Short mmCIF file of N, CA and C in Angstrom, two decimals:
data_model
loop_
_atom_site.label_atom_id
_atom_site.label_comp_id
_atom_site.label_asym_id
_atom_site.label_seq_id
_atom_site.Cartn_x
_atom_site.Cartn_y
_atom_site.Cartn_z
N MET N 1 20.62 -45.48 34.83
CA MET N 1 20.71 -44.95 33.71
C MET N 1 19.03 -45.15 33.75
N GLU N 2 18.32 -45.37 34.13
CA GLU N 2 16.68 -45.24 33.63
C GLU N 2 16.70 -44.13 34.32
N ARG N 3 16.98 -43.49 35.10
CA ARG N 3 16.53 -42.23 35.87
C ARG N 3 17.34 -41.19 34.67
N LYS N 4 18.26 -41.00 33.99
CA LYS N 4 18.56 -40.45 32.91
C LYS N 4 17.64 -40.12 31.84
N SER N 5 17.51 -41.14 31.57
CA SER N 5 16.38 -41.91 30.13
C SER N 5 15.06 -41.07 30.66
N PHE N 6 14.00 -41.20 31.75
CA PHE N 6 13.44 -40.69 32.45
C PHE N 6 13.48 -39.35 32.38
N LEU N 7 14.38 -39.00 33.03
CA LEU N 7 15.06 -37.49 32.62
C LEU N 7 14.65 -36.78 31.54
N SER N 8 15.82 -36.98 30.59
CA SER N 8 15.57 -36.81 29.10
C SER N 8 14.94 -36.48 28.47
N ALA N 9 13.41 -37.81 28.22
CA ALA N 9 12.59 -37.68 27.60
C ALA N 9 11.94 -36.99 28.41
N ILE N 10 11.15 -36.56 30.14
CA ILE N 10 10.34 -35.22 30.31
C ILE N 10 11.50 -34.08 29.59
N PHE N 11 12.40 -33.88 29.20
CA PHE N 11 13.20 -31.98 29.41
C PHE N 11 12.79 -32.20 27.44
N ILE N 12 12.88 -33.77 27.28
CA ILE N 12 12.65 -33.24 25.60
C ILE N 12 10.77 -33.26 25.46
N VAL N 13 9.81 -33.78 26.21
CA VAL N 13 8.69 -33.30 25.91
C VAL N 13 8.49 -31.62 26.76
N LEU N 14 8.79 -31.36 27.31
CA LEU N 14 8.82 -29.93 27.94
C LEU N 14 9.52 -28.28 26.77
N LEU N 15 10.29 -29.58 25.48
CA LEU N 15 10.90 -28.85 25.23
C LEU N 15 10.22 -28.61 23.22
N VAL N 16 9.99 -29.40 23.58
CA VAL N 16 8.83 -29.69 22.27
C VAL N 16 7.28 -29.16 22.35
N SER N 17 6.63 -29.52 23.47
CA SER N 17 5.37 -29.20 23.91
C SER N 17 5.23 -27.31 23.36
N PRO N 18 6.10 -26.66 23.83
CA PRO N 18 5.30 -25.10 23.77
C PRO N 18 5.36 -24.86 22.25
N ALA N 19 5.92 -25.72 21.07
CA ALA N 19 6.29 -25.05 19.71
C ALA N 19 4.72 -25.16 18.84
N SER N 20 4.42 -26.41 19.43
CA SER N 20 2.94 -26.43 19.19
C SER N 20 1.59 -25.21 19.64
N ILE N 21 2.37 -24.88 20.76
CA ILE N 21 1.02 -23.74 21.70
C ILE N 21 1.62 -22.19 20.76
N MET N 22 2.70 -22.41 20.69
CA MET N 22 2.98 -21.04 19.19
C MET N 22 2.92 -20.67 18.69
N ALA N 23 2.65 -22.48 17.50
CA ALA N 23 2.57 -22.32 16.30
C ALA N 23 0.82 -21.93 16.55
N LYS N 24 -0.04 -22.09 17.21
CA LYS N 24 -1.29 -21.45 17.83
C LYS N 24 -1.18 -19.94 17.83
N THR N 25 -1.15 -19.47 18.58
CA THR N 25 -0.73 -18.65 18.91
C THR N 25 -0.73 -17.38 17.82
N PHE N 26 0.35 -17.91 16.74
CA PHE N 26 0.63 -16.88 16.03
C PHE N 26 -0.58 -17.20 14.31
N GLU N 27 -1.10 -18.25 14.76
CA GLU N 27 -2.28 -18.37 13.72
C GLU N 27 -3.51 -17.68 14.00
N GLU N 28 -3.47 -18.01 15.29
CA GLU N 28 -4.44 -16.27 15.67
C GLU N 28 -4.29 -14.75 15.51
N VAL N 29 -2.62 -14.90 15.55
CA VAL N 29 -2.37 -13.15 15.91
C VAL N 29 -2.09 -13.07 14.20
N ASN N 30 -2.52 -13.69 13.42
CA ASN N 30 -2.65 -13.49 11.54
C ASN N 30 -4.05 -13.69 10.97
N ASP N 31 -5.10 -14.46 11.83
CA ASP N 31 -6.50 -14.25 11.83
C ASP N 31 -6.36 -12.60 12.01
N THR N 32 -6.21 -12.71 14.03
CA THR N 32 -6.91 -11.17 13.55
C THR N 32 -6.07 -10.03 12.95
N ARG N 33 -4.80 -9.42 12.54
CA ARG N 33 -4.35 -8.94 11.04
C ARG N 33 -5.10 -8.81 9.85
N ASN N 34 -5.42 -10.07 9.34
CA ASN N 34 -6.14 -10.13 8.18
C ASN N 34 -7.76 -9.67 8.35
N LYS N 35 -7.95 -10.43 9.54
CA LYS N 35 -9.07 -9.22 9.64
C LYS N 35 -9.38 -7.79 9.83
N ARG N 36 -8.67 -7.40 10.67
CA ARG N 36 -8.28 -5.72 11.09
C ARG N 36 -8.11 -5.15 9.78
N GLN N 37 -7.46 -5.85 8.63
CA GLN N 37 -7.02 -5.14 6.95
C GLN N 37 -8.33 -5.18 6.11
N ALA N 38 -9.00 -6.92 6.30
CA ALA N 38 -10.14 -6.25 5.51
C ALA N 38 -11.29 -5.61 6.26
N GLN N 39 -11.15 -5.00 7.42
CA GLN N 39 -12.26 -4.10 7.99
C GLN N 39 -11.74 -2.72 7.27
N ALA N 40 -10.46 -2.24 7.19
CA ALA N 40 -10.12 -0.77 6.83
C ALA N 40 -10.66 -0.41 5.72
N LEU N 41 -11.01 -1.67 4.90
CA LEU N 41 -11.58 -1.22 3.20
C LEU N 41 -13.53 -1.37 3.59
N LEU N 42 -13.49 -0.55 2.52
CA LEU N 42 -14.71 -0.89 2.43
C LEU N 42 -15.18 -1.68 1.48
N PRO N 43 -16.68 -2.49 1.41
CA PRO N 43 -17.13 -3.12 0.42
C PRO N 43 -16.52 -3.27 -0.61
N ILE N 44 -16.16 -4.22 -1.48
CA ILE N 44 -16.09 -3.79 -2.51
C ILE N 44 -16.84 -2.90 -3.86
N ALA N 45 -18.02 -3.30 -3.70
CA ALA N 45 -19.15 -2.60 -4.52
C ALA N 45 -18.89 -1.20 -4.32
N SER N 46 -18.38 -0.58 -2.88
CA SER N 46 -18.48 0.85 -3.35
C SER N 46 -17.17 1.69 -3.95
N TYR N 47 -16.35 0.66 -4.74
CA TYR N 47 -14.98 0.74 -5.41
C TYR N 47 -14.99 0.76 -6.90
N ALA N 48 -16.75 0.32 -7.29
CA ALA N 48 -16.77 -0.09 -8.57
C ALA N 48 -16.88 0.99 -9.57
N GLY N 49 -15.83 0.20 -10.66
CA GLY N 49 -15.94 1.83 -11.80
C GLY N 49 -14.74 3.46 -11.71
N LEU N 50 -13.91 2.88 -10.01
CA LEU N 50 -13.05 3.98 -9.65
C LEU N 50 -11.63 3.07 -10.02
N ALA N 51 -11.29 4.61 -9.36
CA ALA N 51 -9.22 4.15 -10.16
C ALA N 51 -8.81 4.75 -8.74
N VAL N 52 -7.96 3.59 -7.91
CA VAL N 52 -8.28 3.99 -6.95
C VAL N 52 -6.46 4.41 -6.64
N SER N 53 -5.73 4.51 -5.65
CA SER N 53 -4.34 4.93 -5.67
C SER N 53 -3.56 3.82 -5.90
N PRO N 54 -2.49 3.76 -5.83
CA PRO N 54 -1.43 1.63 -6.11
C PRO N 54 -1.59 1.76 -4.48
N PRO N 55 -1.64 1.88 -3.57
CA PRO N 55 -1.41 1.20 -2.26
C PRO N 55 -2.77 0.81 -1.67
N VAL N 56 -4.05 1.71 -2.50
CA VAL N 56 -5.36 1.10 -2.23
C VAL N 56 -5.25 -0.48 -2.66
N PHE N 57 -5.37 0.39 -4.34
CA PHE N 57 -5.53 -1.07 -5.08
C PHE N 57 -4.96 -2.27 -4.65
N ALA N 58 -3.57 -2.46 -4.64
CA ALA N 58 -2.89 -3.77 -3.72
C ALA N 58 -3.33 -3.63 -2.20
N ALA N 59 -4.04 -3.38 -1.59
CA ALA N 59 -4.85 -3.91 -0.20
C ALA N 59 -6.63 -4.32 -0.92
N LEU N 60 -7.02 -3.73 -2.31
CA LEU N 60 -7.90 -4.57 -2.34
C LEU N 60 -7.58 -6.44 -2.99
N VAL N 61 -6.25 -6.02 -3.90
CA VAL N 61 -5.92 -7.46 -4.61
C VAL N 61 -5.81 -8.21 -3.48
N THR N 62 -5.14 -7.73 -2.64
CA THR N 62 -4.90 -8.43 -0.93
C THR N 62 -6.38 -9.45 -0.66
N ALA N 63 -7.30 -8.46 -0.61
CA ALA N 63 -8.77 -9.02 0.26
C ALA N 63 -9.22 -9.69 -0.28
N TYR N 64 -9.18 -9.11 -1.91
CA TYR N 64 -10.83 -9.58 -2.77
C TYR N 64 -9.98 -10.34 -3.64
N GLY N 65 -9.07 -10.10 -4.47
CA GLY N 65 -8.23 -10.99 -5.59
C GLY N 65 -8.32 -9.82 -6.91
N VAL N 66 -7.52 -10.37 -8.46
CA VAL N 66 -7.87 -9.76 -8.60
C VAL N 66 -9.11 -9.59 -9.89
N TYR N 67 -9.51 -10.94 -9.66
CA TYR N 67 -10.81 -11.63 -10.47
C TYR N 67 -11.89 -10.73 -10.53
N ALA N 68 -11.68 -9.89 -8.96
CA ALA N 68 -13.09 -9.48 -8.82
C ALA N 68 -12.92 -8.20 -8.99
N LEU N 69 -11.76 -7.87 -8.51
CA LEU N 69 -10.94 -5.87 -9.15
C LEU N 69 -11.61 -5.82 -10.93
N TYR N 70 -11.26 -7.14 -11.64
CA TYR N 70 -11.90 -7.26 -12.84
C TYR N 70 -13.13 -7.26 -13.08
N ARG N 71 -13.84 -7.44 -12.48
CA ARG N 71 -15.29 -7.82 -12.88
C ARG N 71 -16.08 -6.74 -11.88
N TYR N 72 -15.26 -5.62 -11.51
CA TYR N 72 -15.96 -4.38 -10.67
C TYR N 72 -15.61 -2.74 -11.36
N ASN N 73 -14.64 -3.48 -12.47
CA ASN N 73 -14.17 -2.72 -13.58
C ASN N 73 -12.92 -1.60 -12.14
N ILE N 74 -12.36 -1.96 -11.31
CA ILE N 74 -11.73 -1.08 -10.17
C ILE N 74 -10.20 -1.19 -10.91
N ARG N 75 -9.85 0.37 -10.72
CA ARG N 75 -8.22 0.71 -11.99
C ARG N 75 -7.50 1.25 -11.12
N ARG N 76 -6.10 1.14 -11.34
CA ARG N 76 -5.54 1.36 -10.39
C ARG N 76 -4.77 3.16 -11.24
N GLU N 77 -4.95 3.93 -10.53
CA GLU N 77 -4.40 5.34 -11.17
C GLU N 77 -3.93 5.13 -11.74
N ASN N 78 -2.95 6.04 -12.01
CA ASN N 78 -1.38 6.46 -12.86
C ASN N 78 -1.52 7.94 -12.90
N SER N 79 -0.92 8.56 -11.36
CA SER N 79 -0.69 9.65 -12.00
C SER N 79 0.50 10.62 -13.00
N VAL N 80 -0.03 11.44 -13.78
CA VAL N 80 0.89 12.58 -14.38
C VAL N 80 1.74 13.61 -13.73
N HIS N 81 1.21 14.09 -12.26
CA HIS N 81 1.70 14.84 -11.57
C HIS N 81 2.16 14.14 -10.36
N ASP N 82 2.54 15.05 -9.36
CA ASP N 82 3.28 14.27 -8.11
C ASP N 82 2.20 15.03 -6.72
N SER N 83 1.42 15.50 -7.71
CA SER N 83 -0.40 15.80 -6.55
C SER N 83 0.06 17.02 -5.94
N HIS N 84 0.89 17.97 -6.02
CA HIS N 84 1.49 18.63 -5.04
C HIS N 84 1.60 20.39 -5.62
N SER N 85 1.07 21.67 -4.92
CA SER N 85 1.36 22.93 -5.85
C SER N 85 2.63 23.29 -5.56
N CYS N 86 3.52 24.56 -7.06
CA CYS N 86 4.24 24.53 -6.27
C CYS N 86 4.33 26.41 -7.17
N ALA N 87 4.88 27.22 -6.67
CA ALA N 87 5.08 28.31 -6.98
C ALA N 87 3.86 29.35 -6.48
N ASN N 88 4.02 29.47 -5.30
CA ASN N 88 2.57 29.98 -4.56
C ASN N 88 1.30 29.23 -4.60
N ASN N 89 1.10 28.06 -5.16
CA ASN N 89 -0.31 27.55 -5.11
C ASN N 89 -0.40 27.83 -6.29
N ARG N 90 0.42 28.32 -7.79
CA ARG N 90 0.24 29.14 -9.34
C ARG N 90 0.55 27.86 -10.06
N GLY N 91 1.28 27.00 -9.87
CA GLY N 91 1.43 25.52 -10.06
C GLY N 91 1.50 24.39 -10.28
N TRP N 92 1.81 23.28 -11.09
CA TRP N 92 1.38 22.30 -11.05
C TRP N 92 2.94 21.45 -11.28
N CYS N 93 3.52 20.43 -10.69
CA CYS N 93 4.98 19.55 -10.45
C CYS N 93 4.33 18.48 -11.23
N ARG N 94 4.82 18.70 -12.39
CA ARG N 94 4.50 17.32 -14.01
C ARG N 94 5.33 16.83 -14.09
N PRO N 95 6.03 15.91 -15.24
CA PRO N 95 6.96 15.41 -15.73
C PRO N 95 7.32 16.23 -16.93
N THR N 96 6.36 16.61 -17.72
CA THR N 96 6.24 17.42 -18.98
C THR N 96 5.39 18.38 -18.85
N CYS N 97 5.23 20.66 -19.00
CA CYS N 97 3.87 21.31 -19.58
C CYS N 97 3.53 20.74 -20.41
N TYR N 98 2.41 21.25 -20.38
CA TYR N 98 1.40 21.06 -21.27
C TYR N 98 1.71 22.35 -22.44
N SER N 99 1.03 22.21 -23.44
CA SER N 99 1.41 23.90 -24.48
C SER N 99 1.19 24.81 -23.94
N TYR N 100 -0.55 24.97 -23.00
CA TYR N 100 -0.35 26.30 -22.27
C TYR N 100 0.34 26.61 -21.40
N GLU N 101 1.48 25.86 -20.73
CA GLU N 101 2.33 26.13 -19.60
C GLU N 101 3.32 26.67 -20.05
N TYR N 102 4.14 26.68 -19.16
CA TYR N 102 5.45 27.34 -19.48
C TYR N 102 6.25 27.04 -17.97
N THR N 103 7.38 26.64 -17.98
CA THR N 103 8.49 26.47 -17.26
C THR N 103 9.06 27.11 -15.71
N ASP N 104 8.22 26.98 -14.47
CA ASP N 104 8.84 28.52 -13.68
C ASP N 104 9.95 27.79 -13.32
N TRP N 105 11.11 27.94 -13.91
CA TRP N 105 12.22 27.58 -13.04
C TRP N 105 13.30 28.13 -12.26
N PHE N 106 12.19 28.82 -11.38
CA PHE N 106 12.53 29.91 -10.62
C PHE N 106 12.04 29.25 -8.52
N ASN N 107 10.30 28.54 -9.42
CA ASN N 107 10.27 27.41 -8.79
C ASN N 107 10.80 26.23 -8.44
N ASN N 108 11.63 25.77 -8.53
CA ASN N 108 11.20 24.11 -9.82
C ASN N 108 12.13 23.54 -8.09
N ASP N 109 13.22 23.96 -7.17
CA ASP N 109 13.43 22.87 -6.53
C ASP N 109 11.89 22.41 -5.96
N VAL N 110 11.15 22.87 -5.19
CA VAL N 110 10.17 22.67 -4.47
C VAL N 110 9.59 20.85 -5.69
N CYS N 111 9.23 20.87 -6.88
CA CYS N 111 9.02 19.29 -7.81
C CYS N 111 10.21 18.63 -7.74
N GLY N 112 11.18 18.40 -7.03
CA GLY N 112 12.33 17.36 -7.15
C GLY N 112 12.39 17.37 -8.59
N SER N 113 12.33 15.68 -9.35
CA SER N 113 12.47 15.75 -10.29
C SER N 113 11.57 16.22 -11.65
N TYR N 114 10.81 16.57 -11.38
CA TYR N 114 9.58 17.11 -11.61
C TYR N 114 9.77 18.83 -11.93
N ARG N 115 9.31 18.93 -13.18
CA ARG N 115 9.05 20.82 -12.89
C ARG N 115 7.89 21.51 -13.29
N CYS N 116 8.00 22.51 -12.27
CA CYS N 116 6.60 23.55 -11.79
C CYS N 116 6.14 24.01 -13.37
N CYS N 117 5.47 23.35 -13.55
CA CYS N 117 4.22 24.02 -14.53
C CYS N 117 3.28 25.09 -14.25
N ARG N 118 3.38 26.08 -14.61
CA ARG N 118 2.21 27.23 -14.48
C ARG N 118 1.68 27.71 -15.27
N PRO N 119 0.17 27.94 -15.70
CA PRO N 119 -0.49 28.23 -16.88
C PRO N 119 -0.07 30.05 -17.64
N GLY N 120 -0.07 29.84 -19.13
CA GLY N 120 -0.25 30.73 -19.36
C GLY N 120 1.98 31.40 -20.12
N ARG N 121 1.93 31.46 -21.21
CA ARG N 121 3.08 31.78 -21.67
C ARG N 121 3.82 32.82 -20.88
N ARG N 122 5.27 32.04 -21.18
CA ARG N 122 6.37 33.88 -20.97
C ARG N 122 6.57 34.47 -22.26
N GLY N 123 6.33 35.06 -22.34
CA GLY N 123 7.29 35.83 -23.52
C GLY N 123 7.71 37.01 -23.44
#
């Protein structure tokens, strides 16, 4: 009976000991991942007073915190168009066209849910 209890104690030690080793390994992996993400961003002073895209803004919040972004006056850009042209580079995709533009329904498929807005009045 002593032999079984001795062997069970050894097996328990062998089963439990890798858990602490794996926990240390996962901590090291997370530390290196966080360092790589921080290195991918420029220093926060270089973004001072700028409007940045939503993914960059989220990365800056993660790296530096909301207060640092407020202190350096860094804002998230809200886009009014989906940043690509339509009608063979003669118009822009927007949710609504400006007063000096008209909606080009022929080239509207490129814009998805937006409208293809071209300058000038269609008369």
